[in-house]
Amino acid sequence: MASSSLSLLLLLFILASLLSASTVAYNVSYDSRSLIINGHRKLLISAAIHYPRSVPAMWPGLVDLAKKGGVDVIETYVFWNGHELSPDNYYFGGRYDLVKFCKIVQQAGMYLILRIGPFVAAEWNFGGVPVWLHYVPGTVFRTDNEPFKHYMQKFMTYIVNMMKKEKLFASQGGPIILAQVENEYGFYETAYGEGGKRYAQWSASMAVAQNTGVPWIMCQQFDPPDTVIDTCNSFYCDNFKPISPHKPKFWTENWPGWFKTFGASDPHRPPEDVAFSVARFFQKGGSLQNYYMYHGGTNFGRTSGGPFITTSYDYDAPIDEYGLARCPKWGHLKDLHRSIKLCEHALLNGEPSLLSLGPSQEADVYEDPTGACTAFISNMDDKNDKTVVFRNTSYYLPAWSVSILPDCKNVVFNTAKVGSQTSVVEMIPTDLQPSATSPNKDLKGVQWDVFVEKAGAWDTADFTKNGLVDHINTTKDTTDYLWYTTSLHVDETEEFLKNGRSPMLLVESKGHAMHVFVNKKLQASASGNGTVSRFKFTSPISLKAGNNEIALLSMTVGLQNAGAFYEWIGAGPTSVRIEGLKNGTVDLSTSIWTYKIGLQGEHLRIYDTNNLNAVKWESTPEPPKQQPLTWYKAVVDSPPGNEPIGLDMMHMGKGLAWLNGEEIGRYWPRKASKYEICVQKCDYRGKFSPNKCNTGCGEPTQRWYHVPRSWFKPSGNILVIFEEKGGDPTQIRFSARKVSNVCSHISEDHPSFYSESLQKSSTGEYSNKATVSLKCPTNKQISAVKFASFGDPVGTCGSYARGQCHDPNSVLVVGKVCLHKNDCELELSKKNFDMELCPSLVKKLAVEVVCS
Ligand SMILES: *[C@@H]1O[C@H](CO)[C@@H](O)[C@H](O)[C@H]1NC(C)=O
Ligand SMILES: *[C@@H]1O[C@H](CO)[C@@H](O)[C@H](O)[C@H]1NC(C)=O
Ligand SMILES: *[C@@H]1O[C@H](CO)[C@@H](O)[C@H](O)[C@H]1NC(C)=O
Ligand SMILES: *[C@@H]1O[C@H](CO)[C@@H](O)[C@H](O)[C@H]1NC(C)=O
Ligand SMILES: *[C@@H]1O[C@H](CO)[C@@H](O)[C@H](O)[C@H]1NC(C)=O
């Protein structure tokens, strides 16, 4: 054979091995410092994205946006109750297509952490454990209990085998580098006594015996066996130490925000503090950090737990519920990740030394034998900025911040200095557009067809019983709704019939919410909240002489998702009394009650596009408003454009919504009390807690409900709403989520590293020209410069104003560089601005541009 064809063969062979590189097995192990992949220590940034909290059409975009944000690993829980619908009846379609999700991560060239649990908490219904398991006789969750362990092991094995079959573990060339068993058991273990201890040990052994070839983790586990790695979940994990000195320091949950509950205000965690916590963690020897959540997404249908967790699971995460980068959080963390990555080698292989630079100031320095040096300098003072001297150089550190010096000399990043852009995001309403296929397309606005539920047992009762039963034990969570109906005879001689003084109804309930109907009329509504599920209330009711029907519609709003013995927490009324009758107080708690599980519309699945005709819908030109127990149906066109869509339910009461049979979820524009504590501007300095930086006091906790674009057809979409207590359907709108403007505000001494184009120069020095970067969404251009001032501008994005010092060419220069482009970069140098202006000031550039 000629040598040229030999080398061609060789070339082909090399090419073939390169192409298949992603499916070649690789070795994941660890030492006390980090994970070791194919013999190399790895510093890893991970991002939680839960597959059922978005839709398959969004997965590639979310994973890609995480990768662009400097993330190496995607992390997800596995949601048992979404997969094992009844014993041995598995589902992996649609949003639950776990294998598809894993392969999207793999194709993006990223790693995956699979937290199988299968208990996951996660603000997810029942913590992810199927409700049916609670009703397998003798079962107690999360302890040394045979039925629980049997079903847990069966599911764990099922998932592991499925992953093995698809070659998804690293040991098979797949993306999975770590797997988790159980979840945050440490806090509850003692409540289960010796059984708890045995269960924790059993869980670890059972997992390790699965033989996946990758290490197992247990988060917040305080007595982990040596076969697993215990990891930290918190807002800060710099002080965390794994129990064994042979384990690396991993952070499985850094919460960049917090979840919301219906009726409470909206928590935000400032990007400067998230970055501070991450930098501190790596400063103090951490090597793997996961954002929980990086994209929170949506609790579609009835998947939210709590109780009272909202349908939105936005979490104030770097990628918002709708899949858009949340800026500046996303960009600031991206800059942070790039800066930390520059330090990877020295951090993981260097010898650490700690230097005190003041009472709350310190430097951690990592130097390796090759002379590479990296330093993190922090100022933990939560009020005062500070200048410190490190290696004979002065460094100015804002309060509560960390500076990163990849070469022990130049600061490339400070956690408190946000250089990345801020986006202004708006929800732009569009009227619902009737579809050509709808019957009265000539009408102005959409036509709503109506079906009204009967209050009380709407058909043959499911059962009749003396006394009040537990709600969850009765519905087994097949529905939110349970009707409790009884009757009360009122004698004609009752005084109140003459003097008009209404008798009072007194109800006590374990939760979560209730509407009271007397003789088919809504009399009262009440509910608990995310802090206290129980509630009691007193309400006047109108009774008539003779027989009265009292019908309570009791509701769950997501089942308990965590806590010791959480599966035993019940719901529903425990006491029903009436005061103000001749006899004094009449206790109905022990009366005969008839029970009906769920609504008629639910039984007939009238939201399902195949079953729409199971009831007779009334077509009326004007739909009824403020009418309880009403189903509404409309045929609508897809909203124009391609922005993500939220359904505006501001003017509705409470209920459920579907599009084309897909479950949008529970809606409830319940307002946060205006007496809660909210902030105008959040002070990032100091320890964060979930209530520190809330907004939305006095406003609905959740007004918009995400309807994924992939659920829409161009025309003929069926929108179905079930309204419990009364609302105005004519006010329902689709709102498009748009980035209208972007802003940037940085000073001339800003570390320049965040700019993509600026790397180490040929002389090995980092450029120190501060640079502004602006970027509109894909397919949008910078169409106008709304504001630009180089000098000492004041204000925040949306309300910038000139200060005393202003370069008059600012707008012109920004326009010249940026107009009609999707993105642009501007150096704060004399090329662009008058650097001699106001020489005593550290000057800043503030810019706001319009994207269209
Ligand atoms: C994986 O790497 C570890 C440590 O580097 C080593 O001890 C182990 O033998 C390797 N395993 C395989 C299957 O190569
Ligand atoms: C929840 O309800 C409890 C008891 O009624 C009340 O004290 C608390 O303020 C409520 N919390 C919120 C956030 O509304
Ligand atoms: C700092 O300055 C002192 C005195 O000028 C010098 O002796 C020392 O070597 C310097 N240290 C470093 C790290 O440059
Ligand atoms: C539900 O039923 C089970 C078994 O019948 C019982 O042990 C449990 O106490 C009930 N739960 C509640 C909250 O009433
Ligand atoms: C009131 O008391 C009388 C006599 O004890 C009894 O017959 C009647 O049923 C009671 N009425 C109600 C509404 O409980």
JSON list of C-alpha atoms in Angstrom, two decimals, residues 223-356:
[
{"chain": "A", "resi": 223, "resn": "ASP", "atom": "CA", "xyz": [-23.55, 11.32, 58.77]},
{"chain": "A", "resi": 224, "resn": "PRO", "atom": "CA", "xyz": [-22.64, 10.29, 55.23]},
{"chain": "A", "resi": 225, "resn": "PRO", "atom": "CA", "xyz": [-20.92, 6.94, 54.76]},
{"chain": "A", "resi": 226, "resn": "ASP", "atom": "CA", "xyz": [-17.48, 7.16, 53.19]},
{"chain": "A", "resi": 227, "resn": "THR", "atom": "CA", "xyz": [-18.83, 5.90, 49.86]},
{"chain": "A", "resi": 228, "resn": "VAL", "atom": "CA", "xyz": [-20.64, 9.17, 49.09]},
{"chain": "A", "resi": 229, "resn": "ILE", "atom": "CA", "xyz": [-19.76, 12.88, 49.05]},
{"chain": "A", "resi": 230, "resn": "ASP", "atom": "CA", "xyz": [-21.74, 15.14, 51.39]},
{"chain": "A", "resi": 231, "resn": "THR", "atom": "CA", "xyz": [-22.45, 18.57, 49.89]},
{"chain": "A", "resi": 232, "resn": "CYS", "atom": "CA", "xyz": [-23.73, 21.98, 50.99]},
{"chain": "A", "resi": 233, "resn": "ASN", "atom": "CA", "xyz": [-27.04, 23.76, 50.21]},
{"chain": "A", "resi": 234, "resn": "SER", "atom": "CA", "xyz": [-27.36, 27.38, 51.35]},
{"chain": "A", "resi": 235, "resn": "PHE", "atom": "CA", "xyz": [-27.07, 31.03, 50.39]},
{"chain": "A", "resi": 236, "resn": "TYR", "atom": "CA", "xyz": [-23.39, 30.85, 51.40]},
{"chain": "A", "resi": 237, "resn": "CYS", "atom": "CA", "xyz": [-21.12, 27.81, 51.61]},
{"chain": "A", "resi": 238, "resn": "ASP", "atom": "CA", "xyz": [-17.67, 29.33, 52.07]},
{"chain": "A", "resi": 239, "resn": "ASN", "atom": "CA", "xyz": [-17.45, 27.92, 55.60]},
{"chain": "A", "resi": 240, "resn": "PHE", "atom": "CA", "xyz": [-18.72, 24.46, 54.65]},
{"chain": "A", "resi": 241, "resn": "LYS", "atom": "CA", "xyz": [-16.43, 21.49, 55.17]},
{"chain": "A", "resi": 242, "resn": "PRO", "atom": "CA", "xyz": [-17.32, 17.96, 54.10]},
{"chain": "A", "resi": 243, "resn": "ILE", "atom": "CA", "xyz": [-17.35, 15.52, 57.03]},
{"chain": "A", "resi": 244, "resn": "SER", "atom": "CA", "xyz": [-14.36, 13.61, 55.68]},
{"chain": "A", "resi": 245, "resn": "PRO", "atom": "CA", "xyz": [-11.12, 15.43, 54.83]},
{"chain": "A", "resi": 246, "resn": "HIS", "atom": "CA", "xyz": [-10.79, 13.13, 51.81]},
{"chain": "A", "resi": 247, "resn": "LYS", "atom": "CA", "xyz": [-13.84, 14.62, 50.09]},
{"chain": "A", "resi": 248, "resn": "PRO", "atom": "CA", "xyz": [-13.94, 17.71, 47.88]},
{"chain": "A", "resi": 249, "resn": "LYS", "atom": "CA", "xyz": [-15.99, 20.76, 48.82]},
{"chain": "A", "resi": 250, "resn": "PHE", "atom": "CA", "xyz": [-19.13, 20.87, 46.64]},
{"chain": "A", "resi": 251, "resn": "TRP", "atom": "CA", "xyz": [-22.07, 23.28, 46.73]},
{"chain": "A", "resi": 252, "resn": "THR", "atom": "CA", "xyz": [-25.18, 21.66, 45.27]},
{"chain": "A", "resi": 253, "resn": "GLU", "atom": "CA", "xyz": [-27.61, 24.52, 45.91]},
{"chain": "A", "resi": 254, "resn": "ASN", "atom": "CA", "xyz": [-26.69, 28.16, 45.76]},
{"chain": "A", "resi": 255, "resn": "TRP", "atom": "CA", "xyz": [-30.05, 29.94, 45.74]},
{"chain": "A", "resi": 256, "resn": "PRO", "atom": "CA", "xyz": [-29.76, 33.00, 43.46]},
{"chain": "A", "resi": 257, "resn": "GLY", "atom": "CA", "xyz": [-33.27, 34.02, 44.46]},
{"chain": "A", "resi": 258, "resn": "TRP", "atom": "CA", "xyz": [-36.21, 32.36, 46.13]},
{"chain": "A", "resi": 259, "resn": "PHE", "atom": "CA", "xyz": [-39.60, 30.88, 45.31]},
{"chain": "A", "resi": 260, "resn": "LYS", "atom": "CA", "xyz": [-42.95, 32.64, 45.70]},
{"chain": "A", "resi": 261, "resn": "THR", "atom": "CA", "xyz": [-46.16, 31.67, 47.47]},
{"chain": "A", "resi": 262, "resn": "PHE", "atom": "CA", "xyz": [-49.61, 32.92, 46.49]},
{"chain": "A", "resi": 263, "resn": "GLY", "atom": "CA", "xyz": [-50.41, 35.94, 48.63]},
{"chain": "A", "resi": 264, "resn": "ALA", "atom": "CA", "xyz": [-46.82, 36.89, 49.50]},
{"chain": "A", "resi": 265, "resn": "SER", "atom": "CA", "xyz": [-44.46, 39.41, 47.97]},
{"chain": "A", "resi": 266, "resn": "ASP", "atom": "CA", "xyz": [-41.72, 38.71, 45.45]},
{"chain": "A", "resi": 267, "resn": "PRO", "atom": "CA", "xyz": [-38.19, 37.92, 46.68]},
{"chain": "A", "resi": 268, "resn": "HIS", "atom": "CA", "xyz": [-35.05, 39.06, 44.83]},
{"chain": "A", "resi": 269, "resn": "ARG", "atom": "CA", "xyz": [-31.42, 38.34, 45.55]},
{"chain": "A", "resi": 270, "resn": "PRO", "atom": "CA", "xyz": [-29.06, 41.01, 44.23]},
{"chain": "A", "resi": 271, "resn": "PRO", "atom": "CA", "xyz": [-26.51, 39.84, 41.63]},
{"chain": "A", "resi": 272, "resn": "GLU", "atom": "CA", "xyz": [-23.65, 41.40, 43.61]},
{"chain": "A", "resi": 273, "resn": "ASP", "atom": "CA", "xyz": [-24.44, 39.16, 46.56]},
{"chain": "A", "resi": 274, "resn": "VAL", "atom": "CA", "xyz": [-24.85, 36.01, 44.45]},
{"chain": "A", "resi": 275, "resn": "ALA", "atom": "CA", "xyz": [-21.45, 36.72, 42.88]},
{"chain": "A", "resi": 276, "resn": "PHE", "atom": "CA", "xyz": [-19.98, 37.42, 46.32]},
{"chain": "A", "resi": 277, "resn": "SER", "atom": "CA", "xyz": [-21.16, 34.06, 47.64]},
{"chain": "A", "resi": 278, "resn": "VAL", "atom": "CA", "xyz": [-19.75, 32.20, 44.63]},
{"chain": "A", "resi": 279, "resn": "ALA", "atom": "CA", "xyz": [-16.40, 33.97, 44.72]},
{"chain": "A", "resi": 280, "resn": "ARG", "atom": "CA", "xyz": [-16.10, 33.36, 48.48]},
{"chain": "A", "resi": 281, "resn": "PHE", "atom": "CA", "xyz": [-16.79, 29.67, 47.93]},
{"chain": "A", "resi": 282, "resn": "PHE", "atom": "CA", "xyz": [-14.02, 29.26, 45.37]},
{"chain": "A", "resi": 283, "resn": "GLN", "atom": "CA", "xyz": [-11.76, 31.49, 47.46]},
{"chain": "A", "resi": 284, "resn": "LYS", "atom": "CA", "xyz": [-12.22, 29.08, 50.36]},
{"chain": "A", "resi": 285, "resn": "GLY", "atom": "CA", "xyz": [-11.39, 25.87, 48.52]},
{"chain": "A", "resi": 286, "resn": "GLY", "atom": "CA", "xyz": [-14.67, 24.99, 46.79]},
{"chain": "A", "resi": 287, "resn": "SER", "atom": "CA", "xyz": [-14.46, 23.34, 43.38]},
{"chain": "A", "resi": 288, "resn": "LEU", "atom": "CA", "xyz": [-18.03, 22.67, 42.20]},
{"chain": "A", "resi": 289, "resn": "GLN", "atom": "CA", "xyz": [-20.93, 25.08, 42.57]},
{"chain": "A", "resi": 290, "resn": "ASN", "atom": "CA", "xyz": [-24.50, 24.67, 41.32]},
{"chain": "A", "resi": 291, "resn": "TYR", "atom": "CA", "xyz": [-27.09, 27.44, 41.02]},
{"chain": "A", "resi": 292, "resn": "TYR", "atom": "CA", "xyz": [-30.45, 26.30, 42.28]},
{"chain": "A", "resi": 293, "resn": "MET", "atom": "CA", "xyz": [-32.14, 27.49, 40.10]},
{"chain": "A", "resi": 294, "resn": "TYR", "atom": "CA", "xyz": [-30.31, 28.79, 37.04]},
{"chain": "A", "resi": 295, "resn": "HIS", "atom": "CA", "xyz": [-33.66, 28.59, 35.22]},
{"chain": "A", "resi": 296, "resn": "GLY", "atom": "CA", "xyz": [-36.57, 27.95, 37.58]},
{"chain": "A", "resi": 297, "resn": "GLY", "atom": "CA", "xyz": [-39.33, 27.81, 34.98]},
{"chain": "A", "resi": 298, "resn": "THR", "atom": "CA", "xyz": [-42.96, 26.99, 35.59]},
{"chain": "A", "resi": 299, "resn": "ASN", "atom": "CA", "xyz": [-44.90, 24.61, 37.82]},
{"chain": "A", "resi": 300, "resn": "PHE", "atom": "CA", "xyz": [-47.32, 23.63, 35.07]},
{"chain": "A", "resi": 301, "resn": "GLY", "atom": "CA", "xyz": [-50.63, 22.02, 35.91]},
{"chain": "A", "resi": 302, "resn": "ARG", "atom": "CA", "xyz": [-50.84, 20.93, 39.54]},
{"chain": "A", "resi": 303, "resn": "THR", "atom": "CA", "xyz": [-47.12, 20.16, 39.93]},
{"chain": "A", "resi": 304, "resn": "SER", "atom": "CA", "xyz": [-46.31, 22.87, 42.45]},
{"chain": "A", "resi": 305, "resn": "GLY", "atom": "CA", "xyz": [-45.90, 21.87, 46.05]},
{"chain": "A", "resi": 306, "resn": "GLY", "atom": "CA", "xyz": [-45.71, 23.93, 49.11]},
{"chain": "A", "resi": 307, "resn": "PRO", "atom": "CA", "xyz": [-48.54, 24.26, 49.77]},
{"chain": "A", "resi": 308, "resn": "PHE", "atom": "CA", "xyz": [-49.22, 27.60, 48.08]},
{"chain": "A", "resi": 309, "resn": "ILE", "atom": "CA", "xyz": [-46.15, 27.70, 45.80]},
{"chain": "A", "resi": 310, "resn": "THR", "atom": "CA", "xyz": [-47.06, 29.78, 42.77]},
{"chain": "A", "resi": 311, "resn": "THR", "atom": "CA", "xyz": [-47.34, 28.36, 39.27]},
{"chain": "A", "resi": 312, "resn": "SER", "atom": "CA", "xyz": [-44.34, 30.51, 38.40]},
{"chain": "A", "resi": 313, "resn": "TYR", "atom": "CA", "xyz": [-41.06, 29.06, 39.64]},
{"chain": "A", "resi": 314, "resn": "ASP", "atom": "CA", "xyz": [-39.07, 31.97, 38.29]},
{"chain": "A", "resi": 315, "resn": "TYR", "atom": "CA", "xyz": [-36.82, 32.02, 41.38]},
{"chain": "A", "resi": 316, "resn": "ASP", "atom": "CA", "xyz": [-35.24, 35.34, 40.32]},
{"chain": "A", "resi": 317, "resn": "ALA", "atom": "CA", "xyz": [-32.85, 33.03, 38.49]},
{"chain": "A", "resi": 318, "resn": "PRO", "atom": "CA", "xyz": [-30.22, 34.07, 35.91]},
{"chain": "A", "resi": 319, "resn": "ILE", "atom": "CA", "xyz": [-32.55, 32.82, 33.16]},
{"chain": "A", "resi": 320, "resn": "ASP", "atom": "CA", "xyz": [-36.11, 33.98, 33.82]},
{"chain": "A", "resi": 321, "resn": "GLU", "atom": "CA", "xyz": [-39.25, 31.84, 33.80]},
{"chain": "A", "resi": 322, "resn": "TYR", "atom": "CA", "xyz": [-39.81, 32.63, 30.12]},
{"chain": "A", "resi": 323, "resn": "GLY", "atom": "CA", "xyz": [-36.30, 31.63, 29.04]},
{"chain": "A", "resi": 324, "resn": "LEU", "atom": "CA", "xyz": [-34.79, 35.12, 28.71]},
{"chain": "A", "resi": 325, "resn": "ALA", "atom": "CA", "xyz": [-31.47, 36.06, 30.24]},
{"chain": "A", "resi": 326, "resn": "ARG", "atom": "CA", "xyz": [-32.16, 38.09, 33.38]},
{"chain": "A", "resi": 327, "resn": "CYS", "atom": "CA", "xyz": [-29.77, 41.00, 33.16]},
{"chain": "A", "resi": 328, "resn": "PRO", "atom": "CA", "xyz": [-27.63, 42.09, 34.87]},
{"chain": "A", "resi": 329, "resn": "LYS", "atom": "CA", "xyz": [-27.70, 38.85, 36.92]},
{"chain": "A", "resi": 330, "resn": "TRP", "atom": "CA", "xyz": [-26.98, 36.51, 34.02]},
{"chain": "A", "resi": 331, "resn": "GLY", "atom": "CA", "xyz": [-24.22, 38.70, 32.58]},
{"chain": "A", "resi": 332, "resn": "HIS", "atom": "CA", "xyz": [-22.61, 39.50, 35.92]},
{"chain": "A", "resi": 333, "resn": "LEU", "atom": "CA", "xyz": [-22.34, 35.79, 36.72]},
{"chain": "A", "resi": 334, "resn": "LYS", "atom": "CA", "xyz": [-21.00, 35.11, 33.24]},
{"chain": "A", "resi": 335, "resn": "ASP", "atom": "CA", "xyz": [-18.21, 37.62, 33.86]},
{"chain": "A", "resi": 336, "resn": "LEU", "atom": "CA", "xyz": [-17.61, 35.99, 37.23]},
{"chain": "A", "resi": 337, "resn": "HIS", "atom": "CA", "xyz": [-17.38, 32.51, 35.69]},
{"chain": "A", "resi": 338, "resn": "ARG", "atom": "CA", "xyz": [-14.86, 33.63, 33.08]},
{"chain": "A", "resi": 339, "resn": "SER", "atom": "CA", "xyz": [-12.76, 35.25, 35.77]},
{"chain": "A", "resi": 340, "resn": "ILE", "atom": "CA", "xyz": [-12.82, 32.18, 38.01]},
{"chain": "A", "resi": 341, "resn": "LYS", "atom": "CA", "xyz": [-11.97, 29.93, 35.07]},
{"chain": "A", "resi": 342, "resn": "LEU", "atom": "CA", "xyz": [-8.78, 31.94, 34.51]},
{"chain": "A", "resi": 343, "resn": "CYS", "atom": "CA", "xyz": [-7.74, 30.83, 37.99]},
{"chain": "A", "resi": 344, "resn": "GLU", "atom": "CA", "xyz": [-8.66, 27.16, 37.60]},
{"chain": "A", "resi": 345, "resn": "HIS", "atom": "CA", "xyz": [-5.22, 25.68, 37.33]},
{"chain": "A", "resi": 346, "resn": "ALA", "atom": "CA", "xyz": [-3.59, 27.59, 40.15]},
{"chain": "A", "resi": 347, "resn": "LEU", "atom": "CA", "xyz": [-6.66, 27.22, 42.39]},
{"chain": "A", "resi": 348, "resn": "LEU", "atom": "CA", "xyz": [-6.85, 23.46, 42.02]},
{"chain": "A", "resi": 349, "resn": "ASN", "atom": "CA", "xyz": [-3.15, 22.66, 41.94]},
{"chain": "A", "resi": 350, "resn": "GLY", "atom": "CA", "xyz": [-1.64, 25.49, 43.95]},
{"chain": "A", "resi": 351, "resn": "GLU", "atom": "CA", "xyz": [-0.67, 25.55, 47.58]},
{"chain": "A", "resi": 352, "resn": "PRO", "atom": "CA", "xyz": [-3.15, 27.74, 49.47]},
{"chain": "A", "resi": 353, "resn": "SER", "atom": "CA", "xyz": [-2.10, 30.41, 51.92]},
{"chain": "A", "resi": 354, "resn": "LEU", "atom": "CA", "xyz": [-4.27, 32.81, 53.86]},
{"chain": "A", "resi": 355, "resn": "LEU", "atom": "CA", "xyz": [-3.32, 36.42, 54.49]},
{"chain": "A", "resi": 356, "resn": "SER", "atom": "CA", "xyz": [-5.17, 38.69, 56.84]}
]
